[in-house]
Coordinates of C-alpha atoms in Angstrom, one line a residue:
X1 CA 140.0 37.9 143.9
X2 CA 141.7 37.2 147.3
X3 CA 140.5 34.1 149.2
X4 CA 140.9 36.0 152.5
X5 CA 137.7 36.9 154.1
X6 CA 137.4 40.3 155.8
X7 CA 137.4 40.1 159.6
X8 CA 135.4 43.3 160.2
X9 CA 132.3 45.0 158.8
X10 CA 132.8 47.9 156.3
X11 CA 130.7 51.0 157.0
X12 CA 130.1 53.7 154.3
X13 CA 127.9 56.7 154.2
X14 CA 126.6 58.2 151.0
X15 CA 124.5 61.3 150.4
X16 CA 121.3 59.8 149.0
X17 CA 117.8 60.9 150.0
X18 CA 115.4 58.8 152.0
X19 CA 114.0 56.7 149.1
X20 CA 111.5 55.1 151.5
X21 CA 107.8 54.8 152.2
X22 CA 106.5 57.8 154.1
X23 CA 106.8 57.5 157.9
X24 CA 103.1 58.5 158.4
X25 CA 102.3 55.0 157.2
X26 CA 103.0 53.9 160.8
X27 CA 99.3 54.8 161.4
X28 CA 98.5 51.6 159.4
X29 CA 99.6 49.2 162.2
X30 CA 99.6 51.4 165.3
X31 CA 95.9 52.3 165.1
X32 CA 95.2 48.5 165.1
X33 CA 97.6 47.8 167.9
X34 CA 96.4 50.6 170.3
X35 CA 92.7 49.7 170.3
X36 CA 91.4 52.8 172.2
X37 CA 93.4 55.4 170.2
X38 CA 92.6 57.8 167.4
X39 CA 95.3 59.1 165.0
X40 CA 94.9 62.5 163.5
X41 CA 97.3 63.2 160.6
X42 CA 97.9 66.9 160.2
X43 CA 99.0 67.5 156.6
X44 CA 98.1 68.4 153.0
X45 CA 96.1 66.7 150.3
X46 CA 99.2 64.7 149.3
X47 CA 99.3 63.1 152.7
X48 CA 95.6 62.3 152.4
X49 CA 96.1 60.7 149.0
X50 CA 98.9 58.6 150.4
X51 CA 96.9 57.4 153.3
X52 CA 93.9 56.7 151.1
X53 CA 95.9 54.6 148.7
X54 CA 98.2 52.9 151.2
X55 CA 95.6 52.2 153.8
X56 CA 92.4 52.2 151.7
X57 CA 92.0 48.5 152.0
X58 CA 91.1 48.9 155.6
X59 CA 88.5 51.6 155.1
X60 CA 85.5 49.2 155.6
X61 CA 86.7 48.4 159.1
X62 CA 85.9 52.0 160.1
X63 CA 89.5 52.8 161.0
X64 CA 90.4 55.1 163.9
X65 CA 92.4 57.6 161.9
X66 CA 91.6 60.8 160.1
X67 CA 93.2 63.6 158.1
X68 CA 93.3 67.2 159.3
X69 CA 93.9 68.7 155.9
X70 CA 95.9 71.9 155.7
X71 CA 94.7 74.4 153.1
X72 CA 96.1 77.7 151.8
X73 CA 94.6 79.7 154.7
X74 CA 96.3 77.5 157.2
X75 CA 99.7 77.6 155.5
X76 CA 99.5 81.4 155.1
X77 CA 98.5 81.8 158.8
X78 CA 95.1 83.4 157.9
X79 CA 93.2 80.8 159.9
X80 CA 93.4 79.9 163.6
X81 CA 95.1 76.5 163.8
X82 CA 94.1 76.0 167.4
X83 CA 90.4 76.5 166.7
X84 CA 90.4 74.2 163.7
X85 CA 92.1 71.4 165.6
X86 CA 89.8 71.9 168.6
X87 CA 86.8 71.6 166.3
X88 CA 88.2 68.3 164.9
X89 CA 89.1 66.9 168.2
X90 CA 85.7 67.7 169.7
X91 CA 84.1 65.9 166.8
X92 CA 86.4 62.9 167.3
X93 CA 85.5 62.8 171.0
X94 CA 81.8 62.9 170.2
X95 CA 82.0 60.2 167.5
X96 CA 84.6 57.8 168.9
X97 CA 85.4 58.9 172.5
X98 CA 89.0 57.5 172.4
X99 CA 91.3 57.2 175.4
X100 CA 94.0 59.2 173.5
X101 CA 94.3 61.3 170.4
X102 CA 97.7 61.1 168.6
X103 CA 98.6 64.0 166.3
X104 CA 100.9 63.0 163.5
X105 CA 103.0 65.9 162.2
X106 CA 104.0 65.8 158.5
X107 CA 106.5 67.6 156.3
X108 CA 104.2 70.6 155.9
X109 CA 103.8 71.1 159.7
X110 CA 107.6 71.2 159.9
X111 CA 108.0 73.6 157.0
X112 CA 105.4 76.1 158.3
X113 CA 106.7 75.7 161.9
X114 CA 103.2 74.6 163.3
X115 CA 103.4 74.6 167.1
X116 CA 101.7 71.3 167.7
X117 CA 103.5 70.7 171.0
X118 CA 102.4 74.1 172.2
X119 CA 98.7 73.7 171.3
X120 CA 98.3 70.1 172.5
X121 CA 98.5 70.6 176.4
X122 CA 96.0 73.5 176.2
X123 CA 93.6 71.6 174.1
X124 CA 94.0 68.5 176.2
X125 CA 92.9 70.4 179.3
X126 CA 89.8 71.7 177.4
X127 CA 88.5 68.4 176.0
X128 CA 89.8 66.1 178.8
X129 CA 91.4 63.6 176.5
X130 CA 95.2 63.0 176.4
X131 CA 96.8 64.4 173.2
X132 CA 100.2 62.9 172.2
X133 CA 102.2 64.7 169.5
X134 CA 104.6 62.7 167.2
X135 CA 106.4 64.4 164.3
X136 CA 106.6 61.5 161.8
X137 CA 107.6 63.6 158.9
X138 CA 109.5 62.4 155.8
X139 CA 112.0 65.2 156.0
X140 CA 113.7 63.9 159.1
X141 CA 112.6 60.2 159.3
X142 CA 112.5 57.1 157.1
X143 CA 109.6 54.7 156.8
X144 CA 109.4 52.7 160.1
X145 CA 110.8 55.6 162.2
X146 CA 107.3 56.9 162.2
X147 CA 106.6 54.3 164.9
X148 CA 109.7 55.3 166.7
X149 CA 108.5 58.9 167.1
X150 CA 105.1 57.8 168.3
X151 CA 106.5 55.4 170.9
X152 CA 109.1 58.0 172.1
X153 CA 106.3 60.4 172.7
X154 CA 104.1 57.8 174.4
X155 CA 107.0 56.9 176.7
X156 CA 106.6 60.3 178.4
X157 CA 103.0 59.3 179.3
X158 CA 103.8 56.1 181.0
X159 CA 103.2 56.1 184.8
X160 CA 106.1 56.2 187.2
X161 CA 107.3 52.8 188.6
X162 CA 107.5 52.7 192.5
X163 CA 109.8 50.0 193.9
X164 CA 109.1 48.8 197.4
X165 CA 112.5 47.4 197.9
X166 CA 115.6 49.5 197.3
X167 CA 119.3 49.0 198.2
X168 CA 119.1 51.3 201.2
X169 CA 116.1 49.5 202.5
X170 CA 117.8 46.1 202.3
X171 CA 120.7 47.4 204.4
X172 CA 118.3 49.1 206.9
X173 CA 116.1 46.1 207.3
X174 CA 119.0 43.6 207.6
X175 CA 119.6 42.2 211.1
X176 CA 122.0 44.5 212.9
X177 CA 123.6 41.5 214.6
X178 CA 124.5 40.1 211.1
X179 CA 126.6 43.1 210.4
X180 CA 128.3 43.2 213.8
X181 CA 128.8 39.5 214.3
X182 CA 132.0 37.5 213.9
X183 CA 131.1 36.7 210.2
X184 CA 133.9 37.6 207.9
X185 CA 133.6 40.5 205.4
X186 CA 133.4 37.9 202.6
X187 CA 130.4 36.3 204.2
X188 CA 128.6 39.6 204.6
X189 CA 129.3 40.5 201.0
X190 CA 128.1 37.2 199.8
X191 CA 124.8 37.5 201.7
X192 CA 124.2 41.0 200.3
X193 CA 125.0 39.9 196.8
X194 CA 122.5 37.0 197.1
X195 CA 119.8 39.4 198.2
X196 CA 120.5 41.7 195.2
X197 CA 120.4 38.7 192.8
X198 CA 117.0 37.6 194.1
X199 CA 115.8 41.2 193.8
X200 CA 117.2 41.5 190.2
X201 CA 115.3 38.4 189.1
X202 CA 112.1 40.1 190.3
X203 CA 112.9 43.4 188.5
X204 CA 110.2 44.5 186.0
X205 CA 110.9 43.9 182.3
X206 CA 109.1 46.1 179.6
X207 CA 109.4 45.2 175.9
X208 CA 109.0 48.0 173.4
X209 CA 107.9 47.8 169.8
X210 CA 104.6 47.3 168.0
X211 CA 103.9 43.7 167.2
X212 CA 100.6 41.8 166.4
X213 CA 99.1 40.5 169.6
X214 CA 99.7 36.9 168.7
X215 CA 103.5 37.5 168.1
X216 CA 103.8 39.6 171.3
X217 CA 102.2 36.7 173.2
X218 CA 104.6 34.2 171.6
X219 CA 107.7 36.2 172.7
X220 CA 106.2 36.7 176.2
X221 CA 105.6 32.9 176.4
X222 CA 109.2 32.2 175.3
X223 CA 110.5 34.3 178.1
X224 CA 108.1 32.8 180.6
X225 CA 109.5 29.4 179.8
X226 CA 112.8 30.8 181.1
X227 CA 111.1 32.0 184.3
X228 CA 111.0 35.7 183.1
X229 CA 107.8 37.5 183.4
X230 CA 107.1 40.4 181.0
X231 CA 105.7 43.3 183.0
X232 CA 104.3 45.2 180.0
X233 CA 104.6 46.3 176.4
X234 CA 105.1 49.7 174.9
X235 CA 102.7 50.2 173.2
X236 CA 100.1 48.3 175.1
X237 CA 96.9 47.2 173.5
X238 CA 95.1 49.9 175.3
X239 CA 96.5 53.4 176.1
X240 CA 95.1 53.0 179.7
X241 CA 97.4 50.0 180.2
X242 CA 100.7 51.6 179.4
X243 CA 103.5 50.0 181.5
X244 CA 105.1 51.7 184.5
X245 CA 108.7 53.0 184.0
X246 CA 111.5 54.0 186.3
X247 CA 115.1 53.6 187.2
X248 CA 114.5 50.0 188.4
X249 CA 112.8 48.9 185.2
X250 CA 114.7 46.9 182.5
X251 CA 113.6 47.6 178.9
X252 CA 114.4 45.7 175.7
X253 CA 113.5 46.5 172.1
X254 CA 112.1 44.0 169.5
X255 CA 112.7 46.1 166.4
X256 CA 115.9 47.7 165.1
X257 CA 114.3 51.1 164.2
X258 CA 113.4 52.2 167.7
X259 CA 116.6 54.0 168.6
X260 CA 114.8 57.3 169.6
X261 CA 112.5 55.4 171.9
X262 CA 115.4 53.6 173.5
X263 CA 117.2 56.9 174.1
X264 CA 114.0 58.4 175.6
X265 CA 113.5 55.4 177.9
X266 CA 117.1 55.6 179.1
X267 CA 117.6 59.4 179.4
X268 CA 114.1 60.7 180.3
X269 CA 112.7 57.7 182.2
X270 CA 116.0 56.4 183.6
X271 CA 115.3 52.8 182.5
X272 CA 118.0 50.2 182.1
X273 CA 118.3 49.2 178.4
X274 CA 119.2 45.6 177.6
X275 CA 121.3 45.7 174.4
X276 CA 120.5 42.5 172.5
X277 CA 120.2 41.2 168.9
X278 CA 116.6 41.4 167.7
X279 CA 114.3 38.4 167.7
X280 CA 114.2 38.0 163.9
X281 CA 114.9 34.4 162.8
X282 CA 115.6 31.5 165.1
X283 CA 119.2 32.6 165.7
X284 CA 118.2 36.1 166.6
X285 CA 115.3 35.0 168.8
X286 CA 117.6 32.6 170.7
X287 CA 120.3 35.3 171.1
X288 CA 117.6 37.8 172.3
X289 CA 116.3 35.5 175.0
X290 CA 119.8 34.5 176.1
X291 CA 120.8 38.1 176.5
X292 CA 117.8 39.0 178.6
X293 CA 118.3 35.9 180.7
X294 CA 122.0 36.7 181.3
X295 CA 121.0 40.2 182.6
X296 CA 118.6 38.7 185.0
X297 CA 121.1 36.0 186.1
X298 CA 119.0 33.1 184.8
X299 CA 120.5 30.0 183.1
X300 CA 118.6 29.2 179.9
X301 CA 117.0 25.8 179.3
X302 CA 116.2 24.0 176.1
X303 CA 116.9 27.0 173.8
X304 CA 119.6 25.2 171.7
X305 CA 117.3 22.3 171.0
X306 CA 114.4 24.6 170.2
X307 CA 116.5 26.5 167.6
X308 CA 117.8 23.3 166.0
X309 CA 114.3 22.0 165.6
X310 CA 113.3 25.2 163.8
X311 CA 116.2 25.0 161.4
X312 CA 115.2 21.3 160.6
X313 CA 111.7 22.5 159.8
X314 CA 113.2 25.1 157.4
X315 CA 115.3 22.6 155.4
X316 CA 113.2 22.8 152.2
X317 CA 113.7 26.6 152.1
X318 CA 117.4 26.4 153.0
X319 CA 118.1 24.1 150.1
X320 CA 116.6 26.7 147.8
X321 CA 118.5 29.8 149.1
X322 CA 121.9 28.3 150.0
X323 CA 124.6 29.9 147.8
X324 CA 122.2 32.5 146.4
X325 CA 123.2 36.2 146.6
X326 CA 121.0 39.1 147.9
X327 CA 121.4 42.9 147.7
X328 CA 119.5 45.2 150.2
X329 CA 118.8 48.6 148.7
X330 CA 117.5 50.0 152.0
X331 CA 114.0 51.0 153.1
X332 CA 112.6 49.8 156.4
X333 CA 115.6 49.7 158.8
X334 CA 115.1 45.9 159.2
X335 CA 117.9 45.3 156.8
X336 CA 120.8 44.3 159.2
X337 CA 118.7 41.8 161.1
X338 CA 117.2 40.3 157.9
X339 CA 120.7 40.1 156.3
X340 CA 122.1 38.4 159.4
X341 CA 119.3 35.8 159.3
X342 CA 119.8 35.2 155.5
X343 CA 123.5 34.8 155.9
X344 CA 122.8 32.2 158.6
X345 CA 120.6 30.5 156.0
X346 CA 123.6 30.2 153.7
X347 CA 123.0 33.2 151.4
X348 CA 125.6 35.8 150.4
X349 CA 124.8 39.4 151.1
X350 CA 126.7 41.8 148.8
X351 CA 125.4 45.0 150.4
X352 CA 123.2 46.2 153.2
X353 CA 121.7 49.6 152.3
X354 CA 120.0 51.3 155.2
X355 CA 118.5 54.8 155.5
X356 CA 119.7 55.4 159.0
X357 CA 121.9 53.4 161.4
X358 CA 122.3 54.0 165.1
X359 CA 125.4 52.0 165.9
X360 CA 124.9 52.2 169.6
X361 CA 121.4 50.8 169.6
X362 CA 122.2 48.1 167.0
X363 CA 125.7 47.3 168.5
X364 CA 124.7 43.8 169.6
X365 CA 123.0 43.1 166.2
X366 CA 126.1 44.3 164.3
X367 CA 128.4 42.1 166.4
X368 CA 126.1 39.2 165.9
X369 CA 126.1 39.8 162.1
X370 CA 129.9 39.8 162.1
X371 CA 130.1 36.6 164.1
X372 CA 127.5 34.9 161.8
X373 CA 129.6 35.8 158.7
X374 CA 132.7 34.2 160.4
X375 CA 130.7 31.1 161.4
X376 CA 129.3 30.6 157.9
X377 CA 132.7 31.5 156.2
X378 CA 130.9 34.1 154.1
X379 CA 132.4 37.5 153.2
X380 CA 131.4 40.5 155.3
X381 CA 128.8 42.6 153.5
X382 CA 129.4 46.3 153.1
X383 CA 126.9 48.5 155.0
X384 CA 125.9 51.7 153.3
X385 CA 124.0 54.3 155.2
X386 CA 121.8 56.8 153.2
X387 CA 122.7 55.0 150.0
X388 CA 122.6 56.8 146.7
X389 CA 120.3 54.8 144.4
X390 CA 122.2 55.7 141.2
X391 CA 125.4 54.3 142.7
X392 CA 123.6 51.2 143.9
X393 CA 122.2 50.5 140.5
X394 CA 125.8 50.6 139.1
X395 CA 127.0 48.2 141.8
X396 CA 124.1 45.9 141.1
X397 CA 124.9 45.8 137.4
X398 CA 128.4 44.6 138.3
X399 CA 127.4 42.1 141.0
X400 CA 124.3 40.7 139.4
X401 CA 122.7 39.4 142.6
X402 CA 120.1 36.7 142.5
X403 CA 117.7 38.8 144.5
X404 CA 117.3 42.5 145.4
X405 CA 115.2 43.6 148.4
X406 CA 114.0 47.0 147.5
X407 CA 111.4 49.7 147.8
X408 CA 108.4 49.7 145.5
X409 CA 109.7 52.5 143.3
X410 CA 112.7 50.4 142.1
X411 CA 111.1 47.0 141.8
X412 CA 109.8 47.2 138.2
X413 CA 112.8 48.9 136.7
X414 CA 115.1 46.2 138.3
X415 CA 112.8 43.4 137.1
X416 CA 113.1 44.8 133.6
X417 CA 116.8 44.5 133.9
X418 CA 116.6 40.8 134.8
X419 CA 117.1 41.2 138.5
X420 CA 114.6 39.4 140.8
X421 CA 113.1 41.7 143.4
X422 CA 111.1 41.6 146.6
X423 CA 109.4 44.6 148.2
X424 CA 110.9 45.5 151.5
X425 CA 107.6 46.8 152.7
X426 CA 106.3 43.3 152.8
X427 CA 108.7 42.4 155.6
X428 CA 107.4 45.4 157.6
X429 CA 103.8 44.1 157.5
X430 CA 104.6 40.4 157.8
X431 CA 105.0 38.5 161.0
X432 CA 108.7 37.9 161.2
X433 CA 109.6 37.8 164.9
X434 CA 110.1 34.8 167.0
X435 CA 110.9 31.1 166.4
X436 CA 107.7 30.1 164.6
X437 CA 107.7 33.0 162.1
X438 CA 111.1 32.3 160.6
X439 CA 109.3 30.3 157.9
X440 CA 107.3 33.4 156.8
X441 CA 110.6 35.3 156.1
X442 CA 111.9 32.6 153.9
X443 CA 108.5 32.3 152.2
X444 CA 108.8 36.0 151.2
X445 CA 112.4 35.7 150.1
X446 CA 112.0 32.6 148.1
X447 CA 108.8 33.5 146.3
X448 CA 110.6 35.3 143.3
X449 CA 113.2 32.5 143.2
X450 CA 110.5 29.8 143.0
X451 CA 108.6 31.8 140.5
X452 CA 111.6 31.9 138.2
X453 CA 112.1 28.1 138.6
X454 CA 108.5 27.5 137.7
X455 CA 108.8 29.7 134.6
X456 CA 112.0 27.9 133.5
X457 CA 110.2 24.5 133.9
X458 CA 107.5 25.9 131.6
X459 CA 110.1 26.7 129.0
X460 CA 110.2 30.5 129.7
X461 CA 113.7 31.7 128.8
X462 CA 114.9 34.3 131.2
X463 CA 117.3 37.0 130.1
X464 CA 121.0 36.0 129.8
X465 CA 123.6 38.1 131.6
X466 CA 124.7 39.7 128.3
X467 CA 121.1 40.8 127.6
X468 CA 120.8 42.2 131.1
X469 CA 123.8 44.4 130.7
X470 CA 122.5 45.7 127.4
X471 CA 119.3 47.1 129.0

């Protein structure tokens, strides 16, 4: 094997299916985030069983979501879809009276071409409650992209931002004598640039991505320390508090799976997107804050020391993972950010499988990953979009990674073959953003490694490599 380390990332695309959790599972965290909402999932019994099993632990909290179950009559167009949905929505209004009802489309509504977007405006006018339609189906989207479709739909409902000060107004309101005085052209240009810099620092900043309220507050506080005020979040805790959007508003994402939302904010609402690495791990959080500050023309203070302090606090975990190898099979679209953080921790990443990759939206994260590999003198991982699981299993048998981060379906078979696994879905539901939550990521990653160490200390003999290959 050559000692030369690759200077660039390797991208491949296979023809695998989306071996991921169903995207309608986004209801699990979104209904808790948007406190005055109600989610109505339009699908078959299969969707209902999934929601019941995946989210059943929360049933005692009287969750604000329900299932509009499609039957044979609906699928064969013998029943009136509009009247059925109207009956359900009126019942929801009577029982819960939410500020918004969000219809979640599924695979079945796609296959039978159910016109949810056509029915929603008419029904909205009749019942006087906003109805947002999001097609979070598993045919087109992977796991966490369910949230992406919901936020993209909600972006259209955000109020329009009205700026009191515009470029033309600055010029009109400037003193006429200043422009016709004996000042040089350079002086005039310098004065105008100073005015725009002051204006830019006051420009609204909206962050998009669903995070627990405590984590969102932490990120807002980190930016406030750098004299940047967050104008709002998408989604907000209440639908009635959605942030204002417009061509003077800067937006920045906190999750790598929100490419559709980013595109909607730029193209439809004319917002200015800040392309930054994502605030996952202390390195990512620092880079995220620095990028936002650079856009607003603000010099950061104390970030380097803050990051160093976090790394010092993680030392016990770093000693455990340093030199260990990891293989991402691909599930929740957090893979690139997590891989970059783990490489910074000293781990070797053989492969990053990811169901869908938007290279434009993740450009800053990909560059950061590349620079992190060079800094740590670690080989560049191969990035495989839409990976074929059969091919991945063959590669894993050859590479024998210390840990595989995978979907639930493959965890037990891999464990039977002597490969340590961690469910990728756990990273989706855990608090992994910001400086203080980096410890939680390493807690999840090291749990199977620590378990094996404990078993060995008890005299439990793990499988040898030869035994693994025989299975």
